[in-house]
GROMACS .gro file of C-alpha atoms in nm:
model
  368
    1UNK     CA    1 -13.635   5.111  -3.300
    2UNK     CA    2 -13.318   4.946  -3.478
    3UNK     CA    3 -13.274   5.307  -3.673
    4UNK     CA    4 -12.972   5.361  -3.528
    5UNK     CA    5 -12.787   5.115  -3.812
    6UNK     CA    6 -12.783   5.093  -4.161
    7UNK     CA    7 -12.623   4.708  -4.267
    8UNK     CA    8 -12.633   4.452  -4.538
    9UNK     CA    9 -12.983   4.258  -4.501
   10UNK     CA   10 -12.814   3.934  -4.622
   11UNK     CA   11 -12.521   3.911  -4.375
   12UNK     CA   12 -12.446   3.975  -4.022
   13UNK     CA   13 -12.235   4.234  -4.007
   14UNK     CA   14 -12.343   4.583  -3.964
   15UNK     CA   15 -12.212   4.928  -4.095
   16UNK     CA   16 -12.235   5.231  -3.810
   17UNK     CA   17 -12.518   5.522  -3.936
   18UNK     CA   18 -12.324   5.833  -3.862
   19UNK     CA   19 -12.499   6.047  -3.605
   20UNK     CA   20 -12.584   6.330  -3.850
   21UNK     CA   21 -12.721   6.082  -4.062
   22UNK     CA   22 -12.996   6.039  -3.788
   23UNK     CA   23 -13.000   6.375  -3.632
   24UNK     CA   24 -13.170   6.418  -4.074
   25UNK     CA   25 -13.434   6.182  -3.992
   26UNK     CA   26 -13.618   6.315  -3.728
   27UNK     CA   27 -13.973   6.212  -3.866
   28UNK     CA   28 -13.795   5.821  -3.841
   29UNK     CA   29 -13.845   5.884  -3.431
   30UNK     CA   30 -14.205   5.822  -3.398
   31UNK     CA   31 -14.313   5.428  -3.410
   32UNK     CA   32 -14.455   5.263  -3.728
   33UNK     CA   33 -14.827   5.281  -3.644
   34UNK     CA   34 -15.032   4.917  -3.646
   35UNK     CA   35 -14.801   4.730  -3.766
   36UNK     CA   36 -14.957   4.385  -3.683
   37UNK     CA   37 -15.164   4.539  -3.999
   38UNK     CA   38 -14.999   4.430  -4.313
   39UNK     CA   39 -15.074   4.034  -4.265
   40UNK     CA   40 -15.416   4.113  -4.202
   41UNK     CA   41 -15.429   4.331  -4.568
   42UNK     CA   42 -15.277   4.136  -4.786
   43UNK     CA   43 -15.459   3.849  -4.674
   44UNK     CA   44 -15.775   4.020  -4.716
   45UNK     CA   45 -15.656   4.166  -5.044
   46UNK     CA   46 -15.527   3.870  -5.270
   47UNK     CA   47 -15.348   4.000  -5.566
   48UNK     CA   48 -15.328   3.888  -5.925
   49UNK     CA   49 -15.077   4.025  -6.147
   50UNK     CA   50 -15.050   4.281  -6.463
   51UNK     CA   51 -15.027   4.147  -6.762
   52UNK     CA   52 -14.656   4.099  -6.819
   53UNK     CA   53 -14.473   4.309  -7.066
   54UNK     CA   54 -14.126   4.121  -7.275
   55UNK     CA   55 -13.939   3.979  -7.031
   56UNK     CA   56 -13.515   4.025  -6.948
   57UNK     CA   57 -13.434   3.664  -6.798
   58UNK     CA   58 -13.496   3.376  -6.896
   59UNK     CA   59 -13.786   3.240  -6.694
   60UNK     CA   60 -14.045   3.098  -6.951
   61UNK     CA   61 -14.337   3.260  -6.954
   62UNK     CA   62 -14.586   3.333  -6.680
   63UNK     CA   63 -14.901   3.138  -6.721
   64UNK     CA   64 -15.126   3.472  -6.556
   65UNK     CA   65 -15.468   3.385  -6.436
   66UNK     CA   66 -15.566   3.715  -6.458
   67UNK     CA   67 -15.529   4.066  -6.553
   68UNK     CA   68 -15.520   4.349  -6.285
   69UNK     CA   69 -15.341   4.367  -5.894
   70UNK     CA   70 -15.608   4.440  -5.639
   71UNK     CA   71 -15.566   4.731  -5.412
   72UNK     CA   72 -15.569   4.691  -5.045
   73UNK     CA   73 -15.885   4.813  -4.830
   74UNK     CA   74 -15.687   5.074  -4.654
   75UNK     CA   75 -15.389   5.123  -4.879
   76UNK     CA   76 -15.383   5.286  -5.190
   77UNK     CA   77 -15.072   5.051  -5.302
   78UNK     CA   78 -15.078   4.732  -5.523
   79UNK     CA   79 -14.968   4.464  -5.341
   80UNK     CA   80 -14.669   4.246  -5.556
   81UNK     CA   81 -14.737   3.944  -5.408
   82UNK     CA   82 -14.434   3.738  -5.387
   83UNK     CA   83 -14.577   3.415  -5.274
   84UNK     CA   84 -14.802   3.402  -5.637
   85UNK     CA   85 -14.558   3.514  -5.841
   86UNK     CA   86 -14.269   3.269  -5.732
   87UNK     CA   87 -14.550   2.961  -5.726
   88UNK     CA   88 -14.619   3.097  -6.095
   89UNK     CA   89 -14.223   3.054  -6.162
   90UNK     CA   90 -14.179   2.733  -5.973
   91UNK     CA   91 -14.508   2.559  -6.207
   92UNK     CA   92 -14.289   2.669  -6.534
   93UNK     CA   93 -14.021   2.546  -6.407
   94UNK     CA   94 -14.147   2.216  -6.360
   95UNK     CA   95 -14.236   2.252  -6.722
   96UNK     CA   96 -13.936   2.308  -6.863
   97UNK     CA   97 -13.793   2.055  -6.610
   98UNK     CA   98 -14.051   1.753  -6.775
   99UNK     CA   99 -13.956   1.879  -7.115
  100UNK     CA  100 -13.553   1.839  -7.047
  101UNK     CA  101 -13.673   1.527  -6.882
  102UNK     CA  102 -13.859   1.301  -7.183
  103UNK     CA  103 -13.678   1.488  -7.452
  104UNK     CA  104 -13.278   1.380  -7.331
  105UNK     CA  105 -13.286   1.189  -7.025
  106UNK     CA  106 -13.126   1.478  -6.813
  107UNK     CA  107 -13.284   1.578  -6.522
  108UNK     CA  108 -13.109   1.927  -6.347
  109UNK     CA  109 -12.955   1.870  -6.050
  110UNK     CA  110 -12.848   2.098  -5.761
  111UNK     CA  111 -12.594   2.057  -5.502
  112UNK     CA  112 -12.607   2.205  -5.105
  113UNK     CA  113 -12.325   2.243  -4.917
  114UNK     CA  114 -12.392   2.325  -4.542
  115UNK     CA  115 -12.118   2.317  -4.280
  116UNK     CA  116 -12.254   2.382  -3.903
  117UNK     CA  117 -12.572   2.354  -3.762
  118UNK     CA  118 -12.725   2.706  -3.775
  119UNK     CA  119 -13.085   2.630  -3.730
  120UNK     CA  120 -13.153   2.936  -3.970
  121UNK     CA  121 -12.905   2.786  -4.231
  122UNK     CA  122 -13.086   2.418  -4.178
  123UNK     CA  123 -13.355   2.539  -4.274
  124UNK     CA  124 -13.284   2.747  -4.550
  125UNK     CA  125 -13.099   2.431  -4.684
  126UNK     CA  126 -13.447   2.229  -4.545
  127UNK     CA  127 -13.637   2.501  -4.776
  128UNK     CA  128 -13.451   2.450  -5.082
  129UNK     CA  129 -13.446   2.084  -5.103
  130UNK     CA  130 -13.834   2.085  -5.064
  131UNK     CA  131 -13.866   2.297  -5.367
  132UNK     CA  132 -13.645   2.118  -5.572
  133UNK     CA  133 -13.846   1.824  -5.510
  134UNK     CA  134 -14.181   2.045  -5.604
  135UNK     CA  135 -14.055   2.124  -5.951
  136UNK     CA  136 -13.820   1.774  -6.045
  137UNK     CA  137 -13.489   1.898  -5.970
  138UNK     CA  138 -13.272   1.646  -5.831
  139UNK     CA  139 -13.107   1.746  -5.516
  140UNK     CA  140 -12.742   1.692  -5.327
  141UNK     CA  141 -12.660   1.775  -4.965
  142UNK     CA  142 -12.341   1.765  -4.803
  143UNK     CA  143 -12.335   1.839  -4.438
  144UNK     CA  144 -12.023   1.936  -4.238
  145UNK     CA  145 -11.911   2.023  -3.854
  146UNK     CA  146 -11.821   2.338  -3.742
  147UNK     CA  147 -11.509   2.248  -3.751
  148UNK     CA  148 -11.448   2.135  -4.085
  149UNK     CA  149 -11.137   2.288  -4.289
  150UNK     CA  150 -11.124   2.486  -4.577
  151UNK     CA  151 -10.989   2.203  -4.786
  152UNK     CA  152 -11.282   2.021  -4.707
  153UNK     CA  153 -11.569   2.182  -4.837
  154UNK     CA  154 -11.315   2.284  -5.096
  155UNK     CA  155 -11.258   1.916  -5.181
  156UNK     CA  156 -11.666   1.877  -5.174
  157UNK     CA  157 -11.716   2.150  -5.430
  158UNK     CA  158 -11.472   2.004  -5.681
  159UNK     CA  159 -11.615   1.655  -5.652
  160UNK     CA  160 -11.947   1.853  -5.763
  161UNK     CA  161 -11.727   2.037  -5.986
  162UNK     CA  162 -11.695   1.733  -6.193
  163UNK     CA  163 -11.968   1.606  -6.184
  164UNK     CA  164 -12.165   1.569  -6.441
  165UNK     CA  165 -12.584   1.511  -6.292
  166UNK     CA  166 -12.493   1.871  -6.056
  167UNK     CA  167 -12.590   2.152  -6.280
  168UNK     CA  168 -12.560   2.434  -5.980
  169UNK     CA  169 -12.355   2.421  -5.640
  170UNK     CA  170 -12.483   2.654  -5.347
  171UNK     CA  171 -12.221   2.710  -5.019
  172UNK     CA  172 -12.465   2.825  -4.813
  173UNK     CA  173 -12.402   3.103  -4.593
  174UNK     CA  174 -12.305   3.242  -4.358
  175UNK     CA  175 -11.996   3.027  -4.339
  176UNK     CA  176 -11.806   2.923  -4.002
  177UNK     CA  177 -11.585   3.222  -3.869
  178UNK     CA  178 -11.227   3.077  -3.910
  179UNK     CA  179 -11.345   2.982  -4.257
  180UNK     CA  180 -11.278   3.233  -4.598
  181UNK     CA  181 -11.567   3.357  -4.766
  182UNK     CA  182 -11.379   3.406  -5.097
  183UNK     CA  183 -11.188   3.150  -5.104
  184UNK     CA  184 -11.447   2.904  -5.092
  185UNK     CA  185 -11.694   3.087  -5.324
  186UNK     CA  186 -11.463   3.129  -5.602
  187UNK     CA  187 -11.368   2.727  -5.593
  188UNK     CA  188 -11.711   2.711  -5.758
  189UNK     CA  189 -11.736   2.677  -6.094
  190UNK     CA  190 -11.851   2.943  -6.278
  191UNK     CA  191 -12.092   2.721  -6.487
  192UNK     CA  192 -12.231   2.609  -6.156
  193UNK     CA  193 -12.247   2.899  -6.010
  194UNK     CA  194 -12.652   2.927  -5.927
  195UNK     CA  195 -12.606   3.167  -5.653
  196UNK     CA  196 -12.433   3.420  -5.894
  197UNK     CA  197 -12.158   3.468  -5.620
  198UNK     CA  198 -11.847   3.459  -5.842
  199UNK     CA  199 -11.666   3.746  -5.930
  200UNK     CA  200 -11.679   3.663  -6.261
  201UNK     CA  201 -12.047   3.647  -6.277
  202UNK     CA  202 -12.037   3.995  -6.080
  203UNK     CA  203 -11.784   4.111  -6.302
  204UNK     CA  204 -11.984   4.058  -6.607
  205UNK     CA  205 -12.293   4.206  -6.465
  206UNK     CA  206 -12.114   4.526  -6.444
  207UNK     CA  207 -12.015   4.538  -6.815
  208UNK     CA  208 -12.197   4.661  -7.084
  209UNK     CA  209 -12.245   4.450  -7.343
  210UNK     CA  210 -12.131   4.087  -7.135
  211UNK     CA  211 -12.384   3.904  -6.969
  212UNK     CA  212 -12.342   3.698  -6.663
  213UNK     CA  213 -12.386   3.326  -6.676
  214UNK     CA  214 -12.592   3.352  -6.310
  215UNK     CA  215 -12.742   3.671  -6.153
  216UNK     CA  216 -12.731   3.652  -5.759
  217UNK     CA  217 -13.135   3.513  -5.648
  218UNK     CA  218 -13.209   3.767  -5.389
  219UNK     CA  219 -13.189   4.082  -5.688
  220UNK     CA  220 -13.289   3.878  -5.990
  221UNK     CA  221 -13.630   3.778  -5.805
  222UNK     CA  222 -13.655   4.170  -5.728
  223UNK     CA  223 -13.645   4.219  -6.101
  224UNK     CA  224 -13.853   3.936  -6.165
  225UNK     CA  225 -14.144   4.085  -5.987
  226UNK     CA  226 -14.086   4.452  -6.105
  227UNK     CA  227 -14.137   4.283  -6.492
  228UNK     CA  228 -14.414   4.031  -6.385
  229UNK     CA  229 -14.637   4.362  -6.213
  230UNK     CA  230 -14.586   4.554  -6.509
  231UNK     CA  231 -14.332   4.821  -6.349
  232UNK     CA  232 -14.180   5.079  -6.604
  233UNK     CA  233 -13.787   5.070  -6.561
  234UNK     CA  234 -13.643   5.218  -6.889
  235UNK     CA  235 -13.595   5.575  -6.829
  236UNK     CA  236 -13.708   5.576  -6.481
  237UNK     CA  237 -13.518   5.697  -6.142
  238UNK     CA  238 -13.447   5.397  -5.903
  239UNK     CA  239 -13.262   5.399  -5.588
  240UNK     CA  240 -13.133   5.117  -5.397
  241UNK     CA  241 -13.081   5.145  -5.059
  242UNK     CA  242 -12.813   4.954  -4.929
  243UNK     CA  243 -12.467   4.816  -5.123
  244UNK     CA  244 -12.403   4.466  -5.018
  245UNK     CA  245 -12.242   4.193  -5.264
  246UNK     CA  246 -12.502   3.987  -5.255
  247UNK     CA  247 -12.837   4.188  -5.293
  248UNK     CA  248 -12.806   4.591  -5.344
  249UNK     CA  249 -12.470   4.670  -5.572
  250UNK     CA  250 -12.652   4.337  -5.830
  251UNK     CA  251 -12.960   4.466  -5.812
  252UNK     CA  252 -12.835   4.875  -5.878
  253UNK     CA  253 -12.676   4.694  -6.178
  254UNK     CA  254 -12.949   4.496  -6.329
  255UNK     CA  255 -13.131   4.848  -6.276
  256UNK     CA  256 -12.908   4.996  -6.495
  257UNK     CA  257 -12.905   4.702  -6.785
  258UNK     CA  258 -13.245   4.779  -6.759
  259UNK     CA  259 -13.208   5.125  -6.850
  260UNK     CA  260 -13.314   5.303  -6.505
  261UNK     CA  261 -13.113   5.616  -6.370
  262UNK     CA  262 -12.921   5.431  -6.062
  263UNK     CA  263 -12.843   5.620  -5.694
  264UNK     CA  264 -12.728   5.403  -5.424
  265UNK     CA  265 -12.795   5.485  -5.088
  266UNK     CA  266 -12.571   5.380  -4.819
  267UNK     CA  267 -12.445   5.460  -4.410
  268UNK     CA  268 -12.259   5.751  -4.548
  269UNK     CA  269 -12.542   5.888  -4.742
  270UNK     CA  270 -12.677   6.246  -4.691
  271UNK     CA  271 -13.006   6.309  -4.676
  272UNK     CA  272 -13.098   5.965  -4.778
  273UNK     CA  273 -13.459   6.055  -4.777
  274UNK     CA  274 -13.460   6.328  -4.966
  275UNK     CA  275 -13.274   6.138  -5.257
  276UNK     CA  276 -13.501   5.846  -5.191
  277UNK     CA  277 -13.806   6.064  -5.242
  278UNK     CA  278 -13.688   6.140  -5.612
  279UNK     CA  279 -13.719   5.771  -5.723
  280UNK     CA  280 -13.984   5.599  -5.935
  281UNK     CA  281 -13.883   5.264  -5.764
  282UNK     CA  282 -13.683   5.170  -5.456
  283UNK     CA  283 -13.526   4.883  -5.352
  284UNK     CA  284 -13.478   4.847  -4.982
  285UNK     CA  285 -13.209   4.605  -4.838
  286UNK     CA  286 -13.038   4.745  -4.548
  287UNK     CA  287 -13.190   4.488  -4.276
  288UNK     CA  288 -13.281   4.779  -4.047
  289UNK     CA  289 -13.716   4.731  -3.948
  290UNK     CA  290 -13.891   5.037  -4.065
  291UNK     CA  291 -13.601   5.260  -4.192
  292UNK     CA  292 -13.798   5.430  -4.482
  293UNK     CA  293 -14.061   5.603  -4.388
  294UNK     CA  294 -14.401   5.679  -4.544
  295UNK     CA  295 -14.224   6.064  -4.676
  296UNK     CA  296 -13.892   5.929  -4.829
  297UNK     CA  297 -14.151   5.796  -5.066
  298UNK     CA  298 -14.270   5.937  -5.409
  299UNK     CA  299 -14.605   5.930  -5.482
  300UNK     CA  300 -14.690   5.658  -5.739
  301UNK     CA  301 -14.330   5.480  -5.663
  302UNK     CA  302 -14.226   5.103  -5.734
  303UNK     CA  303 -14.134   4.970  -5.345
  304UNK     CA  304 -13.954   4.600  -5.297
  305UNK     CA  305 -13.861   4.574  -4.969
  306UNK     CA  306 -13.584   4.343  -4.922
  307UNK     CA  307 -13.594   4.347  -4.523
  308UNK     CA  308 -13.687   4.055  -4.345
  309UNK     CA  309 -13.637   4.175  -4.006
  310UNK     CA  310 -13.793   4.024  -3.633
  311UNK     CA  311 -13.941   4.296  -3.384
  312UNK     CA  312 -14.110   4.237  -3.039
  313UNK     CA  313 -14.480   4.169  -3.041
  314UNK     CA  314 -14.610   4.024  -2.756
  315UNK     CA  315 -14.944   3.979  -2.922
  316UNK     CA  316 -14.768   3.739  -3.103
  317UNK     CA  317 -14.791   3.361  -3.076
  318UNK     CA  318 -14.376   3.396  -3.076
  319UNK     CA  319 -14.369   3.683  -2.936
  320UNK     CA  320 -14.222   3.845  -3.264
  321UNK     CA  321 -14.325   3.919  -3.570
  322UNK     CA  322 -14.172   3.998  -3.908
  323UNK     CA  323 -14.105   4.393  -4.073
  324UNK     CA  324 -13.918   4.497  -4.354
  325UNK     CA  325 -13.696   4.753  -4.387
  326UNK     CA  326 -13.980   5.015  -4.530
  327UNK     CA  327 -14.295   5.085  -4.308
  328UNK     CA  328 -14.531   4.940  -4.445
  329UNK     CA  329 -14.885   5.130  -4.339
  330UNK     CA  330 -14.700   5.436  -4.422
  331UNK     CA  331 -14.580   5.361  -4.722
  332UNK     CA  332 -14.872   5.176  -4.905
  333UNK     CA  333 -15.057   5.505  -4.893
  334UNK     CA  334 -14.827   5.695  -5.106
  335UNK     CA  335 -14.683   5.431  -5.330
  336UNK     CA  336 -14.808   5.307  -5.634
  337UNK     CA  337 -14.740   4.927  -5.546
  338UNK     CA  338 -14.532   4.725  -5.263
  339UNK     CA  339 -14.430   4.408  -5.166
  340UNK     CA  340 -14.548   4.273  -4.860
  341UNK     CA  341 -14.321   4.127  -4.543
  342UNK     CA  342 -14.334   3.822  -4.548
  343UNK     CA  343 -14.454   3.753  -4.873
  344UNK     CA  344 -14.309   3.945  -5.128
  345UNK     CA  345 -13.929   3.899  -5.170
  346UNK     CA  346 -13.866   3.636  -5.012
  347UNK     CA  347 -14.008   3.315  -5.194
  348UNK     CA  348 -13.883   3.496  -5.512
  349UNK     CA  349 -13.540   3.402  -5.403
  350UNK     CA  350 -13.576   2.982  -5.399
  351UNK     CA  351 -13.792   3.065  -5.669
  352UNK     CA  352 -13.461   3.163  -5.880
  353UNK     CA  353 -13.235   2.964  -5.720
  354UNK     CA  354 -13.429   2.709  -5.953
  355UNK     CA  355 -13.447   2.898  -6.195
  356UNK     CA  356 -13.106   2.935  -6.258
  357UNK     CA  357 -13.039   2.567  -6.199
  358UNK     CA  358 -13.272   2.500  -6.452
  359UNK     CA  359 -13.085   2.740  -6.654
  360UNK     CA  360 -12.720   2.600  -6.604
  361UNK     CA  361 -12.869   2.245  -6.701
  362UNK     CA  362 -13.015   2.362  -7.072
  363UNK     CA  363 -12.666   2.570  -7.125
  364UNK     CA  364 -12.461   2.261  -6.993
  365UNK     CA  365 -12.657   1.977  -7.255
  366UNK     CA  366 -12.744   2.278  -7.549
  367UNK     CA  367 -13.136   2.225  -7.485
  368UNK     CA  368 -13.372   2.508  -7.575
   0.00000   0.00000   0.00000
């Protein structure tokens, strides 16, 4: 089992877990039990969400076809599916998107930068442009070698800079290795800044009282479905496990706009179940398969697991199959509700990725 790190889910690199760390978690030893399981339950079981309470962002509001989350055969969890919710979002948008459409002539636009030929990045990239079709967002792409320069994609990103039809630019990462991360994010403009990357947009997040113009995908869709399930957060203890830029120090912060009592757990953590155990929600993004365990959990507890990670299965038609970072069987019999892997997280994030294009195009042409 992969216990034996604790990293960012959203990048490659990977932090050391010190050895007393895992000489703590000696119940994290024994194997996640069955599983193959979760596909099978939350197929069986499909979910419809809460009714949804006021809402933070700005995503119109949800169309909900009904009124209660079913419970899983052999899980005492609600499942938050993901894959409902961010096809509820994606319908609105294409709303709003007809509305902007026939009432000004605009249409929102979004830009793709990829350079290389990562066949996970392709078809991310692949991903996105399909949805943008879906909803009526007009999409860019820009393609480059390996070996492009900085200048280059810089010189892309200010062509979309100025251009008026591109409402949001997204560099996707990760980004060649003899190329610099920050320096190429922050050429963005922050007005166009859909993946929330800048450290302006960060910056803001962290203030009180300043709101950013973007908030990264990955931890506004993890808010998203926390609100659209019907998930106290005022007043409530939430940890987030794992700090990264681009998923758990933005989501610890929109936890704490929201009014929730904030503890970050990270590879120098002690104890990080015990602390873990105290929280009415968690938020799991470390990219390490089964890390929390069914008793770091609460009873009753919030759980969005972040994780998208592959493990052997030879049962499998690949011979893999995807886990999270939280086990799953164990967990959904002590939570309250859970997101599945796959289908939970993950579509949320394209799902805001449009969002916030959609939103960058009414705040560019004042349309409301």
């Amino acid at each position: 089992m992969a216990s034996s790190i604790l990293s960012d889910c959203s990048t490659a690199r990977l932090l050391p877990l010190r050895r007393a760390l895992l000489q703590q978690r000696v119940p994290c030893i024994r194997p996640c039990p069955a599983l193959a399981s979760p596909r099978r339950l939350f197929a069986a079981a499909r979910p419809q969400l809460l009714p949804r309470p006021p809402r933070m962002d700005s995503v119109p509001a949800a169309a909900s076809s009904a009124e209660s989350a079913t419970v899983s055969a052999d899980a005492s969890a609600k499942v938050i599916d993901g894959k409902l919710v961010a096809k509820q979002v994606r319908e609105e948008i294409a709303v709003e998107v007809t509305k902007m459409r026939d009432a000004i002539g605009i249409v929102p636009g979004l830009a793709v930068i990829l350079v290389g030929s990562r066949k996970d990045s392709q078809t991310y990239v692949r991903n996105k442009k399909k949805a943008c079709e879906a909803v009526g967002i007009k999409s860019y792409e820009v393609n480059l070698p390996e070996d492009s320069s900085e200048e280059e994609v810089i010189r892309h990103i200010a062509s979309f800079n100025s251009d008026p039809s591109v409402h949001g630019i997204l560099v996707q990462l990760p980004l060649p290795r003899h190329m610099n991360d920050e320096n190429i994010l922050n050429a963005v403009s922050i007005e166009k800044d859909v993946d929330g990357f800048h450290p302006l947009n960060i910056g803001r997040l962290a203030m009180q009282g300043r709101d950013p113009f973007f908030v990264p995908c990955t931890p506004k869709g993890c808010m998203e479905l926390l609100h659209r399930y019907g998930v106290e957060i005022k007043g409530k203890r939430a940890v987030v496990i794992g700090r990264s830029n681009i998923v758990g120090m933005p989501a610890a912060l929109l936890l704490q706009k929201a009014n929730a009592t904030v503890s970050i757990v990270h590879s120098q953590t002690k104890n990080p179940e015990e602390i873990t155990r105290q929280a009415d929600i968690v938020i799991a993004a470390v990219g390490v398969a089964n890390l929390v365990r069914g008793n770091w959990i609460k009873s009753g507890a919030a759980i969005i697991d972040v994780g998208i990670n592959p493990v052997d299965d030879p049962e499998s038609p690949r011979g893999y199959r995807l886990v999270g970072d939280v086990c799953y069987e164990e967990a959904s019999k002590v939570a309250g509700a859970i997101t599945p892997v796959p289908g939970g997280v993950g579509p949320m994030t394209i799902a805001m990725l449009l969002s916030n294009t959609l939103e960058s195009a009414k705040r560019i042409h004042k349309f409301k």
